[in-house]
Amino acid sequence: MCQHLPTCPSANAFDHEAARLVVSHPEQGWGLLCNGVVVFEDTGELLPDGRCVSAHRAPRGRAA
């Protein structure tokens, strides 16, 4: 899918979140990356093959 040079990581790559954002709907809480991955504001993802990736936010630490 990616037309960028260098090409963005594929949806199956470990670093697939590094792909460029091509569609953004912050009012709905999601965006589409050029590799076909749908990313959600809660850090969950929907891969092009229909698999889901659960939200993976870093745990919050105490404020200093």
XYZ file of C-alpha atoms in Angstrom, residues 28-54:
27
model
C -14.076 9.770 16.295
C -10.867 8.590 17.954
C -9.191 6.741 15.076
C -6.751 7.082 12.207
C -5.591 5.000 9.236
C -1.934 4.318 8.556
C -0.626 3.816 5.020
C -0.004 0.124 5.757
C -3.726 -0.420 6.371
C -3.618 -0.473 10.175
C -6.407 1.406 11.953
C -5.113 2.986 15.164
C -7.376 4.107 17.978
C -6.799 6.861 20.533
C -6.724 4.284 23.353
C -3.697 2.716 21.529
C -5.679 -0.309 20.341
C -5.320 -1.325 16.709
C -7.173 -3.174 13.977
C -4.908 -4.911 11.472
C -5.850 -5.269 7.786
C -6.459 -9.020 8.189
C -9.074 -8.346 10.912
C -6.917 -9.157 13.940
C -7.179 -6.836 16.929
C -4.303 -5.518 19.018
C -5.363 -4.621 22.537
